[in-house]
mmCIF file of C-alpha atoms in Angstrom:
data_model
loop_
_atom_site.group_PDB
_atom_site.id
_atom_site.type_symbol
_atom_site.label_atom_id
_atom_site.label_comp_id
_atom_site.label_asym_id
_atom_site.label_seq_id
_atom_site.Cartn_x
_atom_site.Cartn_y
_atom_site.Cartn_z
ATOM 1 C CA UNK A 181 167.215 43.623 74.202
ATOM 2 C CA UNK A 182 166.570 45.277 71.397
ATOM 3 C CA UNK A 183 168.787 44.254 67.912
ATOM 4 C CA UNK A 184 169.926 45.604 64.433
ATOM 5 C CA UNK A 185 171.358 43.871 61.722
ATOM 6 C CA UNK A 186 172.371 45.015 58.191
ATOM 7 C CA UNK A 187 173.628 43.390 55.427
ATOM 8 C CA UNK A 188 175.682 43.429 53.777
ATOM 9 C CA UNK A 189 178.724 44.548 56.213
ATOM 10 C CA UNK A 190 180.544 46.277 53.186
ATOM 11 C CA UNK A 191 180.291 46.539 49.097
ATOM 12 C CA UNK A 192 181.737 47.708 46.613
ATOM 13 C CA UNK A 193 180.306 49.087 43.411
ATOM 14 C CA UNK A 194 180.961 51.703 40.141
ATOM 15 C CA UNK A 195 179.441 54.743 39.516
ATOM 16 C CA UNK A 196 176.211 53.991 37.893
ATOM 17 C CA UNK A 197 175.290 50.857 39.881
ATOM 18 C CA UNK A 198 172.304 50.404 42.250
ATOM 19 C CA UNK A 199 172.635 49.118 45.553
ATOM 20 C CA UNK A 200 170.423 47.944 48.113
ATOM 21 C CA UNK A 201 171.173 48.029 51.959
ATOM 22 C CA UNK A 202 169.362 45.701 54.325
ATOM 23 C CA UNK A 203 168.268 46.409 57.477
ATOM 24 C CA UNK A 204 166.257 43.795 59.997
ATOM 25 C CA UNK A 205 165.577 44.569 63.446
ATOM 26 C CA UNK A 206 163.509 43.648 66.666
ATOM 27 C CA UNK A 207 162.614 46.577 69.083
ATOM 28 C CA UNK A 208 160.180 46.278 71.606
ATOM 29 C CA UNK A 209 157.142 48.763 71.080
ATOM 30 C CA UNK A 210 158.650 49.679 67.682
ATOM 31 C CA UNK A 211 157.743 53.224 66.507
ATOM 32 C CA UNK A 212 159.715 54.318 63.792
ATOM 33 C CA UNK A 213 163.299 53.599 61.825
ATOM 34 C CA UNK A 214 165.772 55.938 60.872
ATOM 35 C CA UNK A 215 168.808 55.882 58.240
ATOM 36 C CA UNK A 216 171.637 58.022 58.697
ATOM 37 C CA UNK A 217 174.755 58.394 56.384
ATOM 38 C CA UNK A 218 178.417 58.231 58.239
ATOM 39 C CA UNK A 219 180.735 59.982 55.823
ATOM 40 C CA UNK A 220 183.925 61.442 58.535
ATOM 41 C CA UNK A 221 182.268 61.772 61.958
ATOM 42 C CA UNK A 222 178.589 63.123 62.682
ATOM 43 C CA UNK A 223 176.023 60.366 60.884
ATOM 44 C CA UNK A 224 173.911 62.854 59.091
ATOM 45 C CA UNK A 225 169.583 62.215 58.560
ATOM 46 C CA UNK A 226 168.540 61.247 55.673
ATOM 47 C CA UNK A 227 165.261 59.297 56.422
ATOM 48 C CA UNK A 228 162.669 58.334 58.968
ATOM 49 C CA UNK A 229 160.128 55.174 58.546
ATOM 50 C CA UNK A 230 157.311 54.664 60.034
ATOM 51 C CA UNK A 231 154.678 53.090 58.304
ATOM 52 C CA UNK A 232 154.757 49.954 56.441
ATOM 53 C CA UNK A 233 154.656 49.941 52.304
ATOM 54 C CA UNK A 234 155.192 53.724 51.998
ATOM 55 C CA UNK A 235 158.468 54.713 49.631
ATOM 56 C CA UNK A 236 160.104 57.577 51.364
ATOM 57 C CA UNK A 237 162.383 58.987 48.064
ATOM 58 C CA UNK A 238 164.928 61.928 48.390
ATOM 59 C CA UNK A 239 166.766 61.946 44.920
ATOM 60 C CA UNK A 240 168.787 59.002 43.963
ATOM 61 C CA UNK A 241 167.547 57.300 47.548
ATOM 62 C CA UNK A 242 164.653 55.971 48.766
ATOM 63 C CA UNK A 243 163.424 53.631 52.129
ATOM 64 C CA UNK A 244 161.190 51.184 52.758
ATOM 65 C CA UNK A 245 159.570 49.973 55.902
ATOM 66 C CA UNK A 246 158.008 46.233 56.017
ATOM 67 C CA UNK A 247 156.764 46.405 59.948
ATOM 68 C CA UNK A 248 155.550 42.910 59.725
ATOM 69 C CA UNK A 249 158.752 41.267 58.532
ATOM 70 C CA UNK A 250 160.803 43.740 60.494
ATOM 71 C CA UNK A 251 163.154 44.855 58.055
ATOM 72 C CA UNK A 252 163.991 47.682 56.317
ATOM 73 C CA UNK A 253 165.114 48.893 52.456
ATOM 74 C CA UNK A 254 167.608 51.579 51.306
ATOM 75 C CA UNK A 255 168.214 52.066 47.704
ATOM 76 C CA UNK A 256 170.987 54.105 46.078
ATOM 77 C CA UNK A 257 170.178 54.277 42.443
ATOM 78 C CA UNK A 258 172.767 56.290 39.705
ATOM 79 C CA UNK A 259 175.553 55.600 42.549
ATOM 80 C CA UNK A 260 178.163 58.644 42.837
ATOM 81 C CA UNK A 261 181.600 58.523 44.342
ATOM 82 C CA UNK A 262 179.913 61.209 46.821
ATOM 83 C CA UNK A 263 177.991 57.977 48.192
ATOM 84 C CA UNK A 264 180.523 56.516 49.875
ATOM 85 C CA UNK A 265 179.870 56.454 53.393
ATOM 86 C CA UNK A 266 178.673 53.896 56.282
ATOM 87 C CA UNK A 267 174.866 53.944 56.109
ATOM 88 C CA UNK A 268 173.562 53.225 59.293
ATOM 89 C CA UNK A 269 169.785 51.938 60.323
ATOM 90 C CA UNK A 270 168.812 52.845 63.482
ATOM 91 C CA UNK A 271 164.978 51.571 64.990
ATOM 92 C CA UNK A 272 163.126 53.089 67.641
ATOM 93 C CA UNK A 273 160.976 51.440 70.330
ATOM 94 C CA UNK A 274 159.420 53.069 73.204
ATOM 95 C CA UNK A 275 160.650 50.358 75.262
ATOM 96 C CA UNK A 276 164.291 51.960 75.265
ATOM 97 C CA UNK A 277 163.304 54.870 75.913
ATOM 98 C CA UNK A 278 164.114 57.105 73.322
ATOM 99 C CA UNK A 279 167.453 55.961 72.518
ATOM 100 C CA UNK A 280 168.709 54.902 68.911
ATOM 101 C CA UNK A 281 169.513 51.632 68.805
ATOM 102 C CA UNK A 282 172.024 51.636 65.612
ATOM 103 C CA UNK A 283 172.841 48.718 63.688
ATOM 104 C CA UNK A 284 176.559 48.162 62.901
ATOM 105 C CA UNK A 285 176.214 49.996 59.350
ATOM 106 C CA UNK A 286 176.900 49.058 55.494
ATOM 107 C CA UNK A 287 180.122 50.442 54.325
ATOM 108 C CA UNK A 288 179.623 51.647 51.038
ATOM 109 C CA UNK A 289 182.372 52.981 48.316
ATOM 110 C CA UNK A 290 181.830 53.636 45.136
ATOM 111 C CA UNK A 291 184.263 53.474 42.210
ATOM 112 C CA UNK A 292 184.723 56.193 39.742
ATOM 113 C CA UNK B 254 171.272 77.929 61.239
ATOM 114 C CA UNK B 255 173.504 76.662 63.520
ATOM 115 C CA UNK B 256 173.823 73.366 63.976
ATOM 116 C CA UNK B 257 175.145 70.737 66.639
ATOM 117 C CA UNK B 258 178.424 71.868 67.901
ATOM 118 C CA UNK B 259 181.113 69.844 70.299
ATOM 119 C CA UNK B 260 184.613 70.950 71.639
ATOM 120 C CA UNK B 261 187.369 70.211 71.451
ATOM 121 C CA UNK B 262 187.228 68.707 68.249
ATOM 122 C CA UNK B 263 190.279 66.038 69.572
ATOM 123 C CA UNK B 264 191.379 65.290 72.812
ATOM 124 C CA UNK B 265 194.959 63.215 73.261
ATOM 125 C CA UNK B 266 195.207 62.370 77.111
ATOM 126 C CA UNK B 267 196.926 60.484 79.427
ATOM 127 C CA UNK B 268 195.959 57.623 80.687
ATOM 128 C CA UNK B 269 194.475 58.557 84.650
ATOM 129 C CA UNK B 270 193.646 61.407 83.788
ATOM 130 C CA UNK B 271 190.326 63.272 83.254
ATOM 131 C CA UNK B 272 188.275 64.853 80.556
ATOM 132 C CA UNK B 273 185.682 66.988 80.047
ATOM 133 C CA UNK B 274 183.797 67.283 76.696
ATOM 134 C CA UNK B 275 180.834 69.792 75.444
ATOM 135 C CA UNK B 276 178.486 69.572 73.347
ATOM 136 C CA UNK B 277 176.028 72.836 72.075
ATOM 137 C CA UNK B 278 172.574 71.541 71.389
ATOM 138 C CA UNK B 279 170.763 73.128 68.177
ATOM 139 C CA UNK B 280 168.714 75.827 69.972
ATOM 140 C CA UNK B 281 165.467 75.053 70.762
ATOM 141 C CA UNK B 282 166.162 71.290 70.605
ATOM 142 C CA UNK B 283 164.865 69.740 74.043
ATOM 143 C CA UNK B 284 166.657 66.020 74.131
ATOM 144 C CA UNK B 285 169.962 65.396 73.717
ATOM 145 C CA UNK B 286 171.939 62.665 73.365
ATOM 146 C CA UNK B 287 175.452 61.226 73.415
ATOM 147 C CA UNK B 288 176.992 58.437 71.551
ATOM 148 C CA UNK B 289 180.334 56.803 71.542
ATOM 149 C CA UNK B 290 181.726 55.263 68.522
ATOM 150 C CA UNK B 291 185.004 53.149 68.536
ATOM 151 C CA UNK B 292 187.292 52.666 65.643
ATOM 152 C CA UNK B 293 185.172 50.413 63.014
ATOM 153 C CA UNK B 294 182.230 49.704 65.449
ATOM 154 C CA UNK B 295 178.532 51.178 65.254
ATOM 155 C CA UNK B 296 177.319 54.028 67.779
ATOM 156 C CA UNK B 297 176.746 52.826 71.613
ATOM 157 C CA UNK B 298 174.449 55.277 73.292
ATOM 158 C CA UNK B 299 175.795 56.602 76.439
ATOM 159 C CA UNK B 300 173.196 59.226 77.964
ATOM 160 C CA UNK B 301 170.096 60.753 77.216
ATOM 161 C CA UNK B 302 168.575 64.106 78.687
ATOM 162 C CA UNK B 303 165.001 65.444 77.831
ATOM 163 C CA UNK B 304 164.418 69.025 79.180
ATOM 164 C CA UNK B 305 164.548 69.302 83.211
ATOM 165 C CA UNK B 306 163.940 65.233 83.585
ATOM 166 C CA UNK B 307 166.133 62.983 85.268
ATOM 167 C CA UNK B 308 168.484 61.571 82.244
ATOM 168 C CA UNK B 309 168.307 58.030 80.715
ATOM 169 C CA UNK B 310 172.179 56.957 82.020
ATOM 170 C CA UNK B 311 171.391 53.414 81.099
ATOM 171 C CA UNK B 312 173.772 53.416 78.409
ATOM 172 C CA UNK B 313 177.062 54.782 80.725
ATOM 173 C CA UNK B 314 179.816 51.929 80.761
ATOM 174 C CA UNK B 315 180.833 52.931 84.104
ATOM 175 C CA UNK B 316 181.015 54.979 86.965
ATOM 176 C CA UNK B 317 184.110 56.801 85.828
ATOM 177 C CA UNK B 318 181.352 58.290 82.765
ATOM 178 C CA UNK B 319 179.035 61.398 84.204
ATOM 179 C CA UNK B 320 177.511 63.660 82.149
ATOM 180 C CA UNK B 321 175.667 67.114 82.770
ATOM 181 C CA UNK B 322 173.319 69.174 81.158
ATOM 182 C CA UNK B 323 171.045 72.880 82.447
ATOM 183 C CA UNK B 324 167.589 73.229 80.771
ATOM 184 C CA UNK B 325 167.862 72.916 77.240
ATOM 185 C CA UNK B 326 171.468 73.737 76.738
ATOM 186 C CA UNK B 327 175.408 73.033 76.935
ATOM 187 C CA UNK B 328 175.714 69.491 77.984
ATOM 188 C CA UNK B 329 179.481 68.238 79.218
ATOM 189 C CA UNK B 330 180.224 64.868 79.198
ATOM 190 C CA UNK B 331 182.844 63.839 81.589
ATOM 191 C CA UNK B 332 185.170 60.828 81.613
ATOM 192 C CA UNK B 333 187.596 59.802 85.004
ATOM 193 C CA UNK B 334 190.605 58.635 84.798
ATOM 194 C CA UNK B 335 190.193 57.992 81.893
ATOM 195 C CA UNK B 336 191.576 53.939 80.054
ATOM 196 C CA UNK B 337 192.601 53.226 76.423
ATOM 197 C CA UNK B 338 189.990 51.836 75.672
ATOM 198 C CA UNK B 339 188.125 54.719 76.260
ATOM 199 C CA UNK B 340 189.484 55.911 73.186
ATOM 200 C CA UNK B 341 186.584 56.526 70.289
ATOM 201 C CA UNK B 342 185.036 59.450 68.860
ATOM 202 C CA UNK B 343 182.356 60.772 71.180
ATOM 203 C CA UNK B 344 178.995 62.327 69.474
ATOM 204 C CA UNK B 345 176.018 64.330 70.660
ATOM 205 C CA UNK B 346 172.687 64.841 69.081
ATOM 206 C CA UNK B 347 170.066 66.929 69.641
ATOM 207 C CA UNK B 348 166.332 66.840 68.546
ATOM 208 C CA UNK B 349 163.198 68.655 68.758
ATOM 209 C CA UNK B 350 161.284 66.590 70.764
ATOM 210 C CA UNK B 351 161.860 62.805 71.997
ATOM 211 C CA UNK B 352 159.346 60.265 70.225
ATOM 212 C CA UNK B 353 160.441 59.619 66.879
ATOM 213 C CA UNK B 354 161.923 62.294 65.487
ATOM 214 C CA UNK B 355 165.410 62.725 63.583
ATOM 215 C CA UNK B 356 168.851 63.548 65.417
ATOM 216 C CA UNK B 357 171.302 65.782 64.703
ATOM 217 C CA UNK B 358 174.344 64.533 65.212
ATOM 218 C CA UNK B 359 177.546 67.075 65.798
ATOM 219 C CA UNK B 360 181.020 66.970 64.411
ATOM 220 C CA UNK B 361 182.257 64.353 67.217
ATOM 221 C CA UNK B 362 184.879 64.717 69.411
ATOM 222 C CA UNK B 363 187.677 62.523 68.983
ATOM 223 C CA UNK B 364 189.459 61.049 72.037
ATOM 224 C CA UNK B 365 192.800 59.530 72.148
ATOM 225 C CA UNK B 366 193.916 57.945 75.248
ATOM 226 C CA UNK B 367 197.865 57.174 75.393
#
């Protein structure tokens, strides 16, 4: 069975800070790992990992992939109060098909 | 462009009774998927269709869950007498194509069983 786990489960920081979400997981016949952002309702894309070492940036955020210690990196640097939102990892193995597995998510909220 | 669409955007039922929720695929898009998400938990995949191939139900909790979709479009996910804790907000995503590539989620539905 294929499992996500992210750490930590919630933080709290000002405007300004960094943070770092954590993301391990084990997937059969892993192929690639995606972070969303959960703001109200619809999770929306921000990244997709699949090759080990290789910083994916968009902005303030970028992603990491480490395919040999099974984890994954996100990085919010500058934080905003517009960050605040559940990021969510989500692997995928061809072993499930091609269903997300997501992890339970980091709640995120940022102070002015 | 358009994006992932769902109706109704919430649902209060009564408990026994039935629902029917749709979800409007970004066109083009040939898998689509729907999640359910319960207050404070993470997304549980439900059902998974990819063009005119028998769906991935694996993820259905029960038999009272069905879903539907025709080619590459409008997909209705249907719930049977339906429980409280059937209760969540219910999201589909669409993508282009199946191995590895980004979903787009939709604006959820949001179901409220009384």
């Amino acid at each position: 069975e294929d499992k996500v786990v992210q750490s930590p489960l919630s933080l709290v920081v000002h405007e300004g800070d960094t943070v770092t979400l954590n993301c391990s997981y084990e997937v059969t016949n892993f192929r690639s790992l995606l972070w969303y952002k959960q703001e109200k309702k619809a999770p929306t894309f921000l990244f997709m990992l699949t090759s080990s070492g290789i910083e994916k940036k968009s902005g303030r955020l970028s992603s990491i992939l480490d395919k040999k210690e099974l984890f994954s990196i996100l990085n919010i640097t500058a934080t905003q109060t517009g960050d605040s939102a559940i990021y969510l990892c989500a692997p995928l193995g061809s072993a499930a098909g091609n269903k997300l597995t997501f992890g339970g998510g980091t709640r995120v909220l940022v102070k002015p | 462009g358009a994006g992932v669409s769902q109706s109704p955007s919430n649902k209060v039922t009564e408990k026994g009774k039935d629902v029917e929720l749709r979800c409007d695929p970004i066109s083009g898009h040939t898998a689509l998927y729907w999640y359910r998400q319960r207050l404070g938990q993470g997304l549980e995949f439900l059902i998974y269709f990819q063009g005119n191939s028998a769906p991935d139900k694996s993820g259905l909790p029960s038999d009272r869950f069905s879903a539907e979709r025709t080619g590459e479009s409008v997909s209705t996910l249907t719930i049977q007498r339906t429980q409280q804790e059937d209760s969540a907000v219910y999201l589909c995503a669409s993508s282009p194509r199946t191995v590895g590539y980004e979903q787009y989620f939709g604006p959820g539905t949001r179901l409220t069983v009384t």
